[in-house]
Coordinates of C-alpha atoms in Angstrom, one line a residue:
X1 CA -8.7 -1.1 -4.2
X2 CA -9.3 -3.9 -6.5
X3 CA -11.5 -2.7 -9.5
X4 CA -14.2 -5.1 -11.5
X5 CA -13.4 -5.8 -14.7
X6 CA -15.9 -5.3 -17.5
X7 CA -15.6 -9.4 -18.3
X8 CA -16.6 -10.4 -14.5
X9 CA -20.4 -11.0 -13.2
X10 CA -20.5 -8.2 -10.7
X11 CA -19.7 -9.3 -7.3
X12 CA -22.1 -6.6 -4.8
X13 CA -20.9 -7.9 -1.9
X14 CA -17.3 -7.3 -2.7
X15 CA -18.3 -3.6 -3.8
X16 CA -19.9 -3.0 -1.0
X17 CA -16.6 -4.1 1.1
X18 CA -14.3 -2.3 -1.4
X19 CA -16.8 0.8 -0.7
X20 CA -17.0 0.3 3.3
X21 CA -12.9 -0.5 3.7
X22 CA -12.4 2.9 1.4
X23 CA -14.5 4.7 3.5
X24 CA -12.9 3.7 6.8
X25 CA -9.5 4.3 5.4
X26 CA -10.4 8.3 4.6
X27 CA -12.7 9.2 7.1
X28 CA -10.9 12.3 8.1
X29 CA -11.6 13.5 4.4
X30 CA -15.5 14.3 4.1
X31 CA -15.8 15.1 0.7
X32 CA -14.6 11.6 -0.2
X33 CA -17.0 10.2 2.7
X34 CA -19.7 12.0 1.3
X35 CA -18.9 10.9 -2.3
X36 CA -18.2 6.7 -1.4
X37 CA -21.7 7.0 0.8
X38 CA -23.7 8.4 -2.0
X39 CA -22.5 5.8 -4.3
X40 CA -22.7 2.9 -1.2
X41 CA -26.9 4.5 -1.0
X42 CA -26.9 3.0 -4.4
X43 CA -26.0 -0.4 -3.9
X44 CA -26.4 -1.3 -0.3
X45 CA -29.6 -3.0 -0.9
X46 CA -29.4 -4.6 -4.2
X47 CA -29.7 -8.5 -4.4
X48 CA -28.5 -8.4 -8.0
X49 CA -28.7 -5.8 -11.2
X50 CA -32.0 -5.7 -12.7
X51 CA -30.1 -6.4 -16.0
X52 CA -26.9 -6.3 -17.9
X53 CA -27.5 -2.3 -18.5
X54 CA -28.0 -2.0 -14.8
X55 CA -25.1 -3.8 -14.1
X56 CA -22.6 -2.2 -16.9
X57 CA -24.4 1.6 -14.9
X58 CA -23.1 -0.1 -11.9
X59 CA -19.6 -1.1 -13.1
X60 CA -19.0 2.3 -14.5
X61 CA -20.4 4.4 -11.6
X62 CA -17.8 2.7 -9.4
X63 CA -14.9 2.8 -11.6
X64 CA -15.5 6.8 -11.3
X65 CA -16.3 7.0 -8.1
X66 CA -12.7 5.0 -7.3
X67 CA -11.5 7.6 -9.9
X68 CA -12.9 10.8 -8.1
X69 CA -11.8 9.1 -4.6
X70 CA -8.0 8.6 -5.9
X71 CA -8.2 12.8 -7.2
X72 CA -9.4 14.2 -4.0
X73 CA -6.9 11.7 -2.2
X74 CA -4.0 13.0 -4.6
X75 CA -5.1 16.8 -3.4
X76 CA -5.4 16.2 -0.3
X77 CA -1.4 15.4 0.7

């Protein structure tokens, strides 16, 4: 999955997609499901951040959840 970089405007439609597609791809795993919906919760309905500190929360909340996805991936094979 592609990951935002800090320099970008955060792009919600395309971290939603990123989210959904990762989500599809381990849906035997529920302990990743769980984790990508909790985090998906967050953002489904959001037009925008509220401001740049709510969009940097964003940013870094998704880089971890990709991180804790990719180390429960790596356990599972």
């Amino acid at each position: 999955m592609r990951e935002q970089p800090d320099h970008e405007t955060l792009d919600l439609i395309e971290m939603r997609r990123q989210l959904t597609a990762l989500r599809s791809k381990h849906s035997d795993n529920l302990l990743i499901t769980s984790l990508l919906n909790r985090f998906f919760v967050k953002v489904a309905f959001l037009v925008k951040p509220t401001d740049l500190t709510h969009e940097q929360y964003l940013k870094s909340e998704f880089e971890r959840t990709l991180t804790k996805v990719k180390e429960i991936a790596a356990r599972s094979d």
